[in-house]
mmCIF file of C-alpha atoms in Angstrom:
data_model
loop_
_atom_site.group_PDB
_atom_site.id
_atom_site.type_symbol
_atom_site.label_atom_id
_atom_site.label_comp_id
_atom_site.label_asym_id
_atom_site.label_seq_id
_atom_site.Cartn_x
_atom_site.Cartn_y
_atom_site.Cartn_z
ATOM 1 C CA MET A 1 -39.355 70.772 235.092
ATOM 2 C CA ILE A 2 -38.321 70.075 231.504
ATOM 3 C CA ARG A 3 -34.661 69.972 232.569
ATOM 4 C CA ILE A 4 -35.439 67.389 235.258
ATOM 5 C CA LEU A 5 -37.347 65.224 232.783
ATOM 6 C CA PHE A 6 -34.493 65.543 230.299
ATOM 7 C CA LEU A 7 -31.954 64.576 232.982
ATOM 8 C CA VAL A 8 -34.012 61.540 234.049
ATOM 9 C CA ALA A 9 -34.398 60.431 230.409
ATOM 10 C CA PHE A 10 -30.667 60.900 229.798
ATOM 11 C CA LEU A 11 -29.680 58.891 232.888
ATOM 12 C CA THR A 12 -32.119 56.111 232.000
ATOM 13 C CA ALA A 13 -30.728 55.898 228.461
ATOM 14 C CA SER A 14 -27.154 55.922 229.767
ATOM 15 C CA LEU A 15 -27.820 53.027 232.123
ATOM 16 C CA SER A 16 -29.354 50.948 229.331
ATOM 17 C CA PHE A 17 -25.927 50.835 227.685
ATOM 18 C CA ALA A 18 -24.199 49.429 230.742
ATOM 19 C CA ALA A 19 -20.503 48.696 230.582
ATOM 20 C CA PRO A 20 -19.201 45.149 230.723
ATOM 21 C CA ALA A 21 -18.568 43.519 234.062
ATOM 22 C CA SER A 22 -15.984 45.470 236.001
ATOM 23 C CA ASP A 23 -12.433 44.223 236.309
ATOM 24 C CA SER A 24 -13.148 42.992 239.819
ATOM 25 C CA GLU A 25 -15.901 40.628 238.638
ATOM 26 C CA LYS A 26 -15.583 37.234 236.980
ATOM 27 C CA SER A 27 -17.196 36.385 233.655
ATOM 28 C CA ARG A 28 -20.732 35.160 234.267
ATOM 29 C CA LYS A 29 -21.548 31.624 233.146
ATOM 30 C CA ILE A 30 -25.176 30.895 232.358
ATOM 31 C CA GLU A 31 -27.074 27.708 231.612
ATOM 32 C CA LEU A 32 -26.886 26.349 228.083
ATOM 33 C CA PRO A 33 -30.236 26.178 226.258
ATOM 34 C CA LYS A 34 -31.583 22.620 226.037
ATOM 35 C CA THR A 35 -31.443 22.756 222.228
ATOM 36 C CA ILE A 36 -27.635 22.885 222.335
ATOM 37 C CA SER A 37 -26.773 21.164 225.616
ATOM 38 C CA ASP A 38 -25.470 18.045 223.800
ATOM 39 C CA SER A 39 -24.646 19.257 220.288
ATOM 40 C CA LEU A 40 -25.276 22.066 217.844
ATOM 41 C CA PRO A 41 -28.056 21.845 215.241
ATOM 42 C CA TRP A 42 -27.355 22.258 211.542
ATOM 43 C CA PHE A 43 -26.954 25.854 210.360
ATOM 44 C CA ALA A 44 -25.701 27.871 207.398
ATOM 45 C CA VAL A 45 -24.431 31.447 207.536
ATOM 46 C CA ARG A 46 -21.708 33.314 205.618
ATOM 47 C CA GLU A 47 -18.088 33.822 206.482
ATOM 48 C CA PHE A 48 -17.222 37.505 206.338
ATOM 49 C CA SER A 49 -14.261 37.443 203.985
ATOM 50 C CA GLU A 50 -13.388 38.541 200.470
ATOM 51 C CA SER A 51 -15.007 35.414 199.019
ATOM 52 C CA MET A 52 -18.068 35.408 201.350
ATOM 53 C CA VAL A 53 -18.110 31.606 201.462
ATOM 54 C CA PRO A 54 -20.772 29.658 203.351
ATOM 55 C CA PHE A 55 -20.032 28.750 206.955
ATOM 56 C CA THR A 56 -21.961 25.680 208.073
ATOM 57 C CA ARG A 57 -21.924 23.153 210.872
ATOM 58 C CA VAL A 58 -19.396 21.156 208.800
ATOM 59 C CA HIS A 59 -17.041 24.162 208.575
ATOM 60 C CA LEU A 60 -17.325 24.743 212.319
ATOM 61 C CA GLN A 61 -16.670 21.050 212.974
ATOM 62 C CA LYS A 62 -13.413 21.206 210.975
ATOM 63 C CA LEU A 63 -12.364 24.276 212.940
ATOM 64 C CA THR A 64 -13.173 22.733 216.333
ATOM 65 C CA GLN A 65 -11.239 19.557 215.505
ATOM 66 C CA LYS A 66 -8.075 21.661 215.136
ATOM 67 C CA SER A 67 -8.502 23.320 218.545
ATOM 68 C CA GLU A 68 -8.911 22.266 222.135
ATOM 69 C CA ARG A 69 -11.700 24.832 222.467
ATOM 70 C CA THR A 70 -13.601 27.108 220.122
ATOM 71 C CA ALA A 71 -15.453 30.220 221.261
ATOM 72 C CA LEU A 72 -18.481 31.491 219.350
ATOM 73 C CA VAL A 73 -18.442 35.155 220.368
ATOM 74 C CA TYR A 74 -21.692 36.928 219.473
ATOM 75 C CA PHE A 75 -21.446 40.650 218.737
ATOM 76 C CA ALA A 76 -23.124 43.634 217.126
ATOM 77 C CA THR A 77 -21.439 46.829 215.981
ATOM 78 C CA TRP A 78 -23.642 48.922 218.295
ATOM 79 C CA CYS A 79 -22.734 46.884 221.402
ATOM 80 C CA ILE A 80 -20.152 48.697 223.552
ATOM 81 C CA PRO A 81 -19.359 45.705 225.825
ATOM 82 C CA CYS A 82 -18.853 43.609 222.661
ATOM 83 C CA ARG A 83 -16.276 46.104 221.404
ATOM 84 C CA VAL A 84 -14.397 45.920 224.718
ATOM 85 C CA GLY A 85 -14.496 42.103 224.736
ATOM 86 C CA VAL A 86 -13.319 41.718 221.131
ATOM 87 C CA LYS A 87 -10.539 44.240 221.742
ATOM 88 C CA ARG A 88 -9.335 42.097 224.670
ATOM 89 C CA LEU A 89 -9.484 38.994 222.456
ATOM 90 C CA VAL A 90 -7.273 40.723 219.872
ATOM 91 C CA GLU A 91 -4.843 41.831 222.608
ATOM 92 C CA ASN A 92 -4.645 38.198 223.802
ATOM 93 C CA TYR A 93 -4.420 36.599 220.349
ATOM 94 C CA ASP A 94 -1.021 34.969 221.026
ATOM 95 C CA GLU A 95 -2.251 33.598 224.353
ATOM 96 C CA LEU A 96 -5.356 32.175 222.653
ATOM 97 C CA LYS A 97 -3.149 30.438 220.069
ATOM 98 C CA LYS A 98 -0.793 29.136 222.765
ATOM 99 C CA ASN A 99 -3.760 27.627 224.627
ATOM 100 C CA ASN A 100 -5.218 26.172 221.398
ATOM 101 C CA VAL A 101 -8.410 28.269 221.451
ATOM 102 C CA SER A 102 -10.090 29.275 218.183
ATOM 103 C CA VAL A 103 -12.436 32.237 218.059
ATOM 104 C CA VAL A 104 -15.370 32.722 215.703
ATOM 105 C CA LEU A 105 -16.912 36.188 215.877
ATOM 106 C CA VAL A 106 -20.635 35.952 215.068
ATOM 107 C CA ASN A 107 -22.358 39.161 213.992
ATOM 108 C CA ILE A 108 -26.039 38.914 214.828
ATOM 109 C CA GLY A 109 -28.923 40.521 212.974
ATOM 110 C CA GLU A 110 -27.072 43.277 211.127
ATOM 111 C CA ARG A 111 -27.250 43.710 207.368
ATOM 112 C CA ASP A 112 -24.917 46.698 206.840
ATOM 113 C CA GLU A 113 -21.815 44.803 205.753
ATOM 114 C CA GLY A 114 -19.860 48.042 205.340
ATOM 115 C CA ALA A 115 -20.388 48.915 209.012
ATOM 116 C CA ILE A 116 -19.426 45.378 210.070
ATOM 117 C CA LYS A 117 -16.247 45.495 207.960
ATOM 118 C CA LYS A 118 -15.292 48.908 209.380
ATOM 119 C CA TRP A 119 -15.882 47.645 212.960
ATOM 120 C CA ILE A 120 -13.746 44.535 212.380
ATOM 121 C CA GLN A 121 -10.931 46.560 210.787
ATOM 122 C CA LYS A 122 -10.977 49.215 213.522
ATOM 123 C CA LEU A 123 -10.484 46.523 216.187
ATOM 124 C CA ASN A 124 -7.948 44.532 214.099
ATOM 125 C CA ALA A 125 -10.262 41.551 214.605
ATOM 126 C CA SER A 126 -9.759 40.091 211.122
ATOM 127 C CA VAL A 127 -7.272 37.657 212.736
ATOM 128 C CA PHE A 128 -10.375 35.675 213.750
ATOM 129 C CA THR A 129 -12.977 33.909 211.643
ATOM 130 C CA VAL A 130 -15.928 36.286 211.320
ATOM 131 C CA VAL A 131 -19.389 35.136 210.260
ATOM 132 C CA ILE A 132 -22.446 37.229 209.589
ATOM 133 C CA ASP A 133 -25.874 36.017 210.586
ATOM 134 C CA PRO A 134 -28.397 38.664 209.526
ATOM 135 C CA PHE A 135 -31.314 36.238 209.908
ATOM 136 C CA LYS A 136 -30.315 35.034 213.414
ATOM 137 C CA ARG A 137 -29.848 31.341 212.562
ATOM 138 C CA LEU A 138 -27.225 31.038 215.305
ATOM 139 C CA THR A 139 -29.427 32.580 217.987
ATOM 140 C CA GLU A 140 -32.973 31.444 217.251
ATOM 141 C CA GLY A 141 -31.785 28.100 215.861
ATOM 142 C CA PHE A 142 -29.625 27.490 218.924
ATOM 143 C CA GLY A 143 -32.423 28.373 221.339
ATOM 144 C CA LEU A 144 -30.683 31.470 222.707
ATOM 145 C CA VAL A 145 -33.809 33.523 221.954
ATOM 146 C CA LYS A 146 -37.305 32.832 220.688
ATOM 147 C CA GLU A 147 -38.254 33.819 217.158
ATOM 148 C CA ASN A 148 -38.201 37.599 216.619
ATOM 149 C CA GLU A 149 -36.744 38.301 220.077
ATOM 150 C CA GLU A 150 -33.566 40.301 220.553
ATOM 151 C CA ILE A 151 -30.480 38.763 222.131
ATOM 152 C CA SER A 152 -28.746 40.481 225.016
ATOM 153 C CA LEU A 153 -25.068 40.862 224.253
ATOM 154 C CA PRO A 154 -22.324 39.919 224.772
ATOM 155 C CA LYS A 155 -22.789 36.146 224.656
ATOM 156 C CA THR A 156 -20.159 33.460 224.119
ATOM 157 C CA ILE A 157 -20.603 29.716 223.627
ATOM 158 C CA VAL A 158 -17.477 27.625 224.270
ATOM 159 C CA LEU A 159 -17.161 24.302 222.422
ATOM 160 C CA ASP A 160 -14.751 21.405 222.867
ATOM 161 C CA SER A 161 -12.825 19.738 220.024
ATOM 162 C CA LYS A 162 -15.815 17.485 219.287
ATOM 163 C CA MET A 163 -18.099 20.536 218.958
ATOM 164 C CA LYS A 164 -19.921 19.794 222.212
ATOM 165 C CA PRO A 165 -20.966 22.974 224.033
ATOM 166 C CA LEU A 166 -19.101 23.231 227.357
ATOM 167 C CA PHE A 167 -20.535 26.462 228.747
ATOM 168 C CA MET A 168 -21.998 29.824 227.855
ATOM 169 C CA LEU A 169 -21.010 33.267 229.122
ATOM 170 C CA SER A 170 -23.231 36.323 229.331
ATOM 171 C CA GLU A 171 -20.730 38.824 230.730
ATOM 172 C CA GLU A 172 -17.006 39.242 230.287
ATOM 173 C CA GLY A 173 -15.167 40.019 233.511
ATOM 174 C CA GLU A 174 -11.591 40.265 234.763
ATOM 175 C CA ASP A 175 -10.924 36.678 233.656
ATOM 176 C CA TRP A 176 -11.807 37.416 230.007
ATOM 177 C CA PRO A 177 -10.473 35.826 227.791
ATOM 178 C CA GLN A 178 -8.562 33.450 230.132
ATOM 179 C CA VAL A 179 -11.898 31.844 231.051
ATOM 180 C CA LEU A 180 -11.972 30.424 227.515
ATOM 181 C CA TRP A 181 -9.077 28.046 228.184
ATOM 182 C CA ALA A 182 -9.294 27.620 231.970
ATOM 183 C CA LYS A 183 -9.960 24.054 233.094
#
């Protein structure tokens, strides 16, 4: 009886860490929250770099003006689908550049900067702008979750060159990351 209970608990826990969409599925677009359907609100977080400079709406605006599209890719170091998605972004870095797509990796709710740095280095993701948001300004402030709620990951918000949100993705499928530049 104990073995059966253990097996059921193990299977339940395994399913809660579901893999990203399979290669035969498309990335799943979801509705943008009303708070960001026209533009992004003001925010301030930190860029994860040697200097740990602030990263605000103004910084993001300068970045979006240089690109046709900018993807805010939300991640956490514990999120397995996030790791897969970021790895595919790194593998497609040249294609992203060719299609004029900037990527900003947004770490949500984690305070262990050593673990974040190790995760970024392991995936060679330092080619992208990385920001840390331990207080969830870019989730709660953008209306992705209510205060003190957890966000389901992965999530990606795609912006145009004027910083207007175009669409949001909740799963990365076979078309990831090509969906970021597809018309």
